[in-house]
């Protein structure tokens, strides 16, 4: 399919700078470009490519001031990244969704499956499972007994959902992710450990996306909860009885220890670790590789470092960490000079 | 099923404070409570909830001194956490275990399967595999050729066991965990790398529990070994030829590099990393996010930081890290003052 | 099968010290040894075992100077590690490779499969997939629509390859690894996040090995690329649009954020994190647990720490970090002494 700058500008309510008849039939990254492709510029780190790209059309922010001439036709919009996302969604909407119950899948007789669902080959759906409408369950997925899954949710190949867990609508869960495995609970004995049975479940509300190879443990009692709109990247650890607030974003390889409560619209950077039994207030931001060992009760605080503290202070300490050898030399020099001064004073005394 | 405080106290050998006829039919977390539920208090961080909980019965330690009146019936025991664990085990014991060989599984003719086993749909059991009694193999598990699995072991959906590995009795392995993948061994050439075939295996002894998405590599030659009673959380890396001692506990996202030997009753915190070819003595404790680069030969040492050192010293250094800007200012101020003193002395000279 | 020292020396072009008729029928680690086994010594950390091992034959470097008498027959070669690797390859070559299309697998009619392939039980091969010759696809693997796989590539049980990805020849991918899951891209709205569809793919060139439980996300547009000869350990995160240069080695639990370009022959240590949208030059080395926040433009640089800087400086700062309490005491002592000196001078003034 081919679209003109005029058609795209109309769809995005943008303004054209250049040829309204310019045509595109594909998308590209601005540094790669190519005739007949549409690209975008949002991160100004990539601005230099705007002046050399061969993309036929480029979406840019209304606020962008050009510093050089541009050969592409520009479409100016309020937010080029969001506008581009809308177009990508339009493109993806044209990809037909998988449908139909594959006879090579297994669905327990006591399970119910809604309309327009896909259940792929080698997928396993256990007893009393309730699946909504338009749900996509790819091959080799496991859905344990008594699980419920809301409308439009997608489970990619190999996802494993343990018994009794609940998934909302419009969720996306990527391959090899495990929902509802046992929490890590053991009562220490003299030398050995006694397993604490994990009798709770996991509740995932609507509009949650979870990457691949993520582990979300079931609660000991009660529920581990991901609230509405939460987005998790890959290889993340969510321990038992954790609660993650609405629209919170957690980046790859981060881990949250048991019973911790994360607020709404929190951002947790890659490889960060949050200790158990604490609380993070709404809108808190935790930097990559940080280690958070105490509750953060003030909204919107930004922390960095391990152990984590206020980002401005942490950055100062990190810069001085690099200067430690100089500081050490300074101190030793000062000691010698003081010794000298003391001797001089004694001599004079 | 319903139980009275009297019945529970008898089972746990505890002492009742309150109404011996108080009835419960469910369990709860103390901060949630609810009439008809039994809860417990072990971590004193949660003591405040004891005075407001609506749980009908609460297990507490004998040593607990009440600071306010309590409405729940209390049962005092030596160790409330262990007592609660016993009750949870009792509850879980009432859940019937899966049984039977599903005709939709594949079991090689040369494999042997013991009594009362479960082999779920889409599970694959290779040549010469030996499976003990009462083993639970959930759907989509892979058991490679020549693997042996001891009695009562549970493999959750999607576990992958490569050929020649050995698993003991009473083990639990959670979904998407991989046992016996190739160790990361390459002989560096001029520019490229030559793969070192990984011809060993993995041996997992009795009573080991392993979380989800864990990777345990087979040995180059010989065996990677997890000794009896070891407990591993999720997303952990165990490299080739590692040996983990009895009853050692490793928390989520930690990693142990090749050929390292970990002692008995060691505890390794979340996201910690242990370098290859070293030894950790028995009962050593490694803090979360620590990086251990040298052998630890003294039993019971507690280390923190990256690189890790004694926890008391590490904590002091971590506190001073936050004060680096002040220290830096102090040093600069001292330099100026010394300069001034020197000038004063010269003037006087 | 049994081999004599003479036969092995001939194969490796090595020189015998000892009995040319010494026979072996197995391999061992030098610290374990055993009569009839062949071992090797490459890492001098293990030299002490050379003088006590019971291995019948040991491969050693030509350059090795013995400090004690040895009972094993030695074979001296240029590089004992590589020579041993050659022998292991010889042993592994005798293990027959799996072959044949299992009728319990699913292969779409539009897919093509080359000669001498293995497609195991419960494996799923989607529409228009193109599979080369001698490819091994183990049970429970998922290969999405339009994927292509080069000759001799091995996909271990449970590997998931999303639609449209391309894999080269002679690749090895271990269990539970996910190739082509959605990149973590969301356009932030007022409070919620809008998903950016991930329409690109993943390209994996020839001779790439990837460990277990690795996540490699597809590009938003264009491709996430692992170039020829790249080796990845377990539990690694490769975000969307990352490009990894030829023969680069990445150790377990490391993560590379979106759109970063890694050069050739780079080494990235375990648990290290590389921020998005940067470049690492060829032959750069990043230490374990490091955090790289800026581009590294100079070839061959070695970095350590979080944030990472030159390894020599980082090691100095790390040593002084441990001495912070002493430095703090020194500064406070200096302050007091200066105060004293000032007073003395004032007194004298």
GROMACS .gro file of C-alpha atoms in nm, chain B residues 61-333:
model
  273
  410UNK     CA    1   0.609  -1.629   6.917
  411UNK     CA    2   0.607  -1.727   7.284
  412UNK     CA    3   0.858  -1.447   7.344
  413UNK     CA    4   0.632  -1.173   7.205
  414UNK     CA    5   0.538  -0.904   7.460
  415UNK     CA    6   0.212  -0.729   7.371
  416UNK     CA    7   0.218  -0.349   7.380
  417UNK     CA    8  -0.155  -0.303   7.317
  418UNK     CA    9  -0.475  -0.507   7.357
  419UNK     CA   10  -0.550  -0.766   7.090
  420UNK     CA   11  -0.894  -0.879   6.969
  421UNK     CA   12  -0.779  -1.195   6.789
  422UNK     CA   13  -0.730  -1.523   6.970
  423UNK     CA   14  -0.356  -1.583   6.993
  424UNK     CA   15  -0.175  -1.915   6.977
  425UNK     CA   16   0.174  -1.885   7.119
  426UNK     CA   17   0.439  -2.118   6.974
  427UNK     CA   18   0.819  -2.136   6.979
  428UNK     CA   19   0.855  -2.017   6.621
  429UNK     CA   20   0.546  -1.865   6.461
  430UNK     CA   21   0.695  -1.872   6.111
  431UNK     CA   22   0.775  -2.243   6.126
  432UNK     CA   23   0.439  -2.322   6.287
  433UNK     CA   24   0.259  -2.134   6.012
  434UNK     CA   25   0.467  -2.321   5.754
  435UNK     CA   26   0.355  -2.650   5.910
  436UNK     CA   27  -0.008  -2.544   5.873
  437UNK     CA   28   0.045  -2.437   5.512
  438UNK     CA   29   0.200  -2.776   5.444
  439UNK     CA   30  -0.106  -2.935   5.598
  440UNK     CA   31  -0.331  -2.730   5.368
  441UNK     CA   32  -0.122  -2.810   5.063
  442UNK     CA   33  -0.124  -3.178   5.155
  443UNK     CA   34  -0.500  -3.175   5.091
  444UNK     CA   35  -0.450  -3.068   4.727
  445UNK     CA   36  -0.449  -3.388   4.522
  446UNK     CA   37  -0.131  -3.443   4.321
  447UNK     CA   38  -0.160  -3.493   3.946
  448UNK     CA   39  -0.132  -3.857   3.838
  449UNK     CA   40  -0.125  -4.071   3.529
  450UNK     CA   41   0.067  -4.090   3.205
  451UNK     CA   42  -0.107  -3.867   2.953
  452UNK     CA   43  -0.131  -4.043   2.614
  453UNK     CA   44  -0.038  -3.709   2.455
  454UNK     CA   45   0.308  -3.725   2.614
  455UNK     CA   46   0.604  -3.901   2.451
  456UNK     CA   47   0.803  -4.162   2.643
  457UNK     CA   48   1.080  -4.348   2.463
  458UNK     CA   49   1.045  -4.726   2.479
  459UNK     CA   50   1.381  -4.762   2.647
  460UNK     CA   51   1.276  -4.526   2.929
  461UNK     CA   52   1.139  -4.652   3.261
  462UNK     CA   53   0.879  -4.473   3.471
  463UNK     CA   54   0.807  -4.565   3.838
  464UNK     CA   55   0.476  -4.596   4.022
  465UNK     CA   56   0.219  -4.318   4.072
  466UNK     CA   57   0.390  -4.079   3.832
  467UNK     CA   58   0.236  -3.796   3.633
  468UNK     CA   59   0.362  -3.733   3.282
  469UNK     CA   60   0.164  -3.450   3.126
  470UNK     CA   61   0.061  -3.368   2.770
  471UNK     CA   62   0.339  -3.270   2.530
  472UNK     CA   63   0.611  -3.382   2.773
  473UNK     CA   64   0.908  -3.556   2.609
  474UNK     CA   65   1.100  -3.837   2.782
  475UNK     CA   66   1.408  -3.952   2.587
  476UNK     CA   67   1.596  -4.281   2.551
  477UNK     CA   68   1.710  -4.473   2.860
  478UNK     CA   69   1.561  -4.219   3.099
  479UNK     CA   70   1.500  -4.359   3.449
  480UNK     CA   71   1.216  -4.200   3.645
  481UNK     CA   72   1.147  -4.298   4.010
  482UNK     CA   73   0.811  -4.327   4.189
  483UNK     CA   74   0.560  -4.047   4.242
  484UNK     CA   75   0.745  -3.813   4.006
  485UNK     CA   76   0.539  -3.524   3.858
  486UNK     CA   77   0.638  -3.420   3.507
  487UNK     CA   78   0.414  -3.140   3.388
  488UNK     CA   79   0.322  -3.064   3.027
  489UNK     CA   80   0.589  -2.950   2.782
  490UNK     CA   81   0.881  -3.070   2.995
  491UNK     CA   82   1.184  -3.209   2.808
  492UNK     CA   83   1.389  -3.490   2.961
  493UNK     CA   84   1.690  -3.577   2.742
  494UNK     CA   85   1.844  -3.918   2.685
  495UNK     CA   86   1.996  -4.105   2.983
  496UNK     CA   87   1.862  -3.866   3.245
  497UNK     CA   88   1.769  -4.011   3.585
  498UNK     CA   89   1.509  -3.857   3.818
  499UNK     CA   90   1.458  -3.962   4.184
  500UNK     CA   91   1.129  -4.029   4.366
  501UNK     CA   92   0.880  -3.747   4.437
  502UNK     CA   93   1.058  -3.494   4.222
  503UNK     CA   94   0.840  -3.230   4.048
  504UNK     CA   95   0.927  -3.074   3.712
  505UNK     CA   96   0.692  -2.785   3.634
  506UNK     CA   97   0.575  -2.702   3.280
  507UNK     CA   98   0.847  -2.634   3.028
  508UNK     CA   99   1.150  -2.744   3.233
  509UNK     CA  100   1.431  -2.864   3.005
  510UNK     CA  101   1.679  -3.129   3.124
  511UNK     CA  102   1.956  -3.204   2.876
  512UNK     CA  103   2.092  -3.557   2.822
  513UNK     CA  104   2.294  -3.742   3.090
  514UNK     CA  105   2.195  -3.520   3.384
  515UNK     CA  106   2.099  -3.671   3.721
  516UNK     CA  107   1.828  -3.541   3.955
  517UNK     CA  108   1.775  -3.666   4.311
  518UNK     CA  109   1.463  -3.727   4.518
  519UNK     CA  110   1.216  -3.466   4.641
  520UNK     CA  111   1.344  -3.196   4.410
  521UNK     CA  112   1.124  -2.917   4.273
  522UNK     CA  113   1.219  -2.739   3.951
  523UNK     CA  114   1.012  -2.450   3.820
  524UNK     CA  115   0.910  -2.357   3.470
  525UNK     CA  116   1.150  -2.261   3.191
  526UNK     CA  117   1.453  -2.362   3.396
  527UNK     CA  118   1.728  -2.525   3.191
  528UNK     CA  119   1.954  -2.793   3.335
  529UNK     CA  120   2.255  -2.910   3.136
  530UNK     CA  121   2.295  -2.652   2.859
  531UNK     CA  122   2.651  -2.616   2.732
  532UNK     CA  123   2.901  -2.434   2.951
  533UNK     CA  124   3.042  -2.115   2.802
  534UNK     CA  125   3.378  -2.243   2.688
  535UNK     CA  126   3.569  -2.119   2.385
  536UNK     CA  127   3.938  -2.136   2.303
  537UNK     CA  128   4.034  -1.795   2.162
  538UNK     CA  129   4.200  -1.809   1.820
  539UNK     CA  130   4.350  -1.522   1.623
  540UNK     CA  131   4.014  -1.348   1.588
  541UNK     CA  132   3.750  -1.618   1.614
  542UNK     CA  133   3.667  -1.864   1.891
  543UNK     CA  134   3.676  -2.244   1.885
  544UNK     CA  135   3.399  -2.411   2.080
  545UNK     CA  136   3.511  -2.637   2.365
  546UNK     CA  137   3.263  -2.927   2.361
  547UNK     CA  138   3.090  -2.962   2.696
  548UNK     CA  139   3.098  -3.336   2.760
  549UNK     CA  140   3.014  -3.346   3.133
  550UNK     CA  141   2.674  -3.330   3.300
  551UNK     CA  142   2.480  -3.176   3.590
  552UNK     CA  143   2.413  -3.365   3.914
  553UNK     CA  144   2.135  -3.237   4.139
  554UNK     CA  145   2.112  -3.416   4.472
  555UNK     CA  146   1.804  -3.473   4.692
  556UNK     CA  147   1.579  -3.200   4.834
  557UNK     CA  148   1.696  -2.929   4.595
  558UNK     CA  149   1.450  -2.658   4.486
  559UNK     CA  150   1.521  -2.445   4.180
  560UNK     CA  151   1.309  -2.147   4.072
  561UNK     CA  152   1.197  -2.046   3.723
  562UNK     CA  153   1.415  -1.932   3.433
  563UNK     CA  154   1.734  -2.062   3.597
  564UNK     CA  155   2.030  -2.173   3.381
  565UNK     CA  156   2.257  -2.450   3.507
  566UNK     CA  157   2.528  -2.542   3.259
  567UNK     CA  158   2.674  -2.889   3.221
  568UNK     CA  159   3.043  -2.941   3.304
  569UNK     CA  160   3.307  -2.939   3.034
  570UNK     CA  161   3.423  -3.268   3.184
  571UNK     CA  162   3.301  -3.410   3.513
  572UNK     CA  163   2.990  -3.260   3.671
  573UNK     CA  164   2.832  -2.934   3.777
  574UNK     CA  165   2.689  -3.027   4.119
  575UNK     CA  166   2.415  -2.892   4.343
  576UNK     CA  167   2.441  -3.078   4.671
  577UNK     CA  168   2.154  -3.191   4.891
  578UNK     CA  169   1.911  -2.932   5.022
  579UNK     CA  170   2.031  -2.643   4.806
  580UNK     CA  171   1.764  -2.378   4.731
  581UNK     CA  172   1.785  -2.157   4.423
  582UNK     CA  173   1.552  -1.866   4.346
  583UNK     CA  174   1.466  -1.746   3.991
  584UNK     CA  175   1.683  -1.628   3.700
  585UNK     CA  176   2.011  -1.758   3.845
  586UNK     CA  177   2.320  -1.846   3.642
  587UNK     CA  178   2.525  -2.150   3.748
  588UNK     CA  179   2.819  -2.196   3.511
  589UNK     CA  180   2.999  -2.516   3.415
  590UNK     CA  181   3.180  -2.719   3.679
  591UNK     CA  182   3.042  -2.511   3.965
  592UNK     CA  183   2.981  -2.702   4.288
  593UNK     CA  184   2.726  -2.575   4.541
  594UNK     CA  185   2.742  -2.719   4.895
  595UNK     CA  186   2.455  -2.863   5.100
  596UNK     CA  187   2.174  -2.636   5.216
  597UNK     CA  188   2.316  -2.333   5.042
  598UNK     CA  189   2.064  -2.063   4.947
  599UNK     CA  190   2.103  -1.846   4.637
  600UNK     CA  191   1.866  -1.555   4.580
  601UNK     CA  192   1.725  -1.433   4.247
  602UNK     CA  193   1.942  -1.312   3.959
  603UNK     CA  194   2.272  -1.407   4.125
  604UNK     CA  195   2.540  -1.571   3.912
  605UNK     CA  196   2.828  -1.811   3.982
  606UNK     CA  197   3.106  -1.830   3.723
  607UNK     CA  198   3.281  -2.145   3.609
  608UNK     CA  199   3.454  -2.399   3.838
  609UNK     CA  200   3.382  -2.208   4.159
  610UNK     CA  201   3.313  -2.418   4.470
  611UNK     CA  202   3.056  -2.286   4.716
  612UNK     CA  203   3.051  -2.435   5.067
  613UNK     CA  204   2.761  -2.561   5.283
  614UNK     CA  205   2.496  -2.335   5.431
  615UNK     CA  206   2.624  -2.039   5.232
  616UNK     CA  207   2.380  -1.756   5.153
  617UNK     CA  208   2.423  -1.557   4.832
  618UNK     CA  209   2.211  -1.244   4.796
  619UNK     CA  210   2.010  -1.130   4.497
  620UNK     CA  211   2.199  -1.005   4.189
  621UNK     CA  212   2.536  -1.095   4.344
  622UNK     CA  213   2.812  -1.224   4.120
  623UNK     CA  214   3.083  -1.474   4.213
  624UNK     CA  215   3.387  -1.496   3.989
  625UNK     CA  216   3.513  -1.827   3.848
  626UNK     CA  217   3.776  -2.065   3.990
  627UNK     CA  218   3.741  -1.958   4.355
  628UNK     CA  219   3.619  -2.114   4.679
  629UNK     CA  220   3.366  -1.987   4.933
  630UNK     CA  221   3.393  -2.148   5.279
  631UNK     CA  222   3.091  -2.288   5.466
  632UNK     CA  223   2.836  -2.046   5.611
  633UNK     CA  224   2.973  -1.748   5.421
  634UNK     CA  225   2.711  -1.480   5.348
  635UNK     CA  226   2.730  -1.261   5.038
  636UNK     CA  227   2.513  -0.948   5.028
  637UNK     CA  228   2.279  -0.853   4.745
  638UNK     CA  229   2.452  -0.705   4.436
  639UNK     CA  230   2.796  -0.791   4.577
  640UNK     CA  231   3.081  -0.892   4.348
  641UNK     CA  232   3.315  -1.155   4.489
  642UNK     CA  233   3.649  -1.168   4.311
  643UNK     CA  234   3.858  -1.376   4.554
  644UNK     CA  235   3.825  -1.694   4.754
  645UNK     CA  236   3.675  -1.660   5.101
  646UNK     CA  237   3.846  -1.917   5.319
  647UNK     CA  238   3.711  -1.822   5.660
  648UNK     CA  239   3.378  -1.975   5.762
  649UNK     CA  240   3.083  -1.751   5.836
  650UNK     CA  241   3.231  -1.432   5.693
  651UNK     CA  242   2.974  -1.177   5.569
  652UNK     CA  243   3.071  -0.973   5.265
  653UNK     CA  244   2.913  -0.677   5.089
  654UNK     CA  245   2.998  -0.447   4.799
  655UNK     CA  246   3.155  -0.482   4.457
  656UNK     CA  247   3.431  -0.578   4.495
  657UNK     CA  248   3.304  -0.736   4.816
  658UNK     CA  249   3.469  -0.702   5.156
  659UNK     CA  250   3.372  -0.742   5.523
  660UNK     CA  251   3.020  -0.610   5.571
  661UNK     CA  252   3.102  -0.382   5.866
  662UNK     CA  253   3.381  -0.212   5.675
  663UNK     CA  254   3.177  -0.206   5.356
  664UNK     CA  255   2.891  -0.030   5.532
  665UNK     CA  256   3.129   0.233   5.669
  666UNK     CA  257   3.272   0.294   5.323
  667UNK     CA  258   2.923   0.312   5.173
  668UNK     CA  259   2.820   0.578   5.424
  669UNK     CA  260   3.133   0.781   5.353
  670UNK     CA  261   3.075   0.744   4.978
  671UNK     CA  262   2.770   0.964   5.031
  672UNK     CA  263   2.985   1.214   5.220
  673UNK     CA  264   3.250   1.236   4.949
  674UNK     CA  265   3.144   1.588   4.843
  675UNK     CA  266   3.188   1.708   5.203
  676UNK     CA  267   3.522   1.533   5.234
  677UNK     CA  268   3.630   1.694   4.911
  678UNK     CA  269   3.531   2.038   5.041
  679UNK     CA  270   3.710   1.971   5.368
  680UNK     CA  271   4.030   1.881   5.186
  681UNK     CA  272   4.017   2.190   4.969
  682UNK     CA  273   3.952   2.407   5.270
   0.00000   0.00000   0.00000
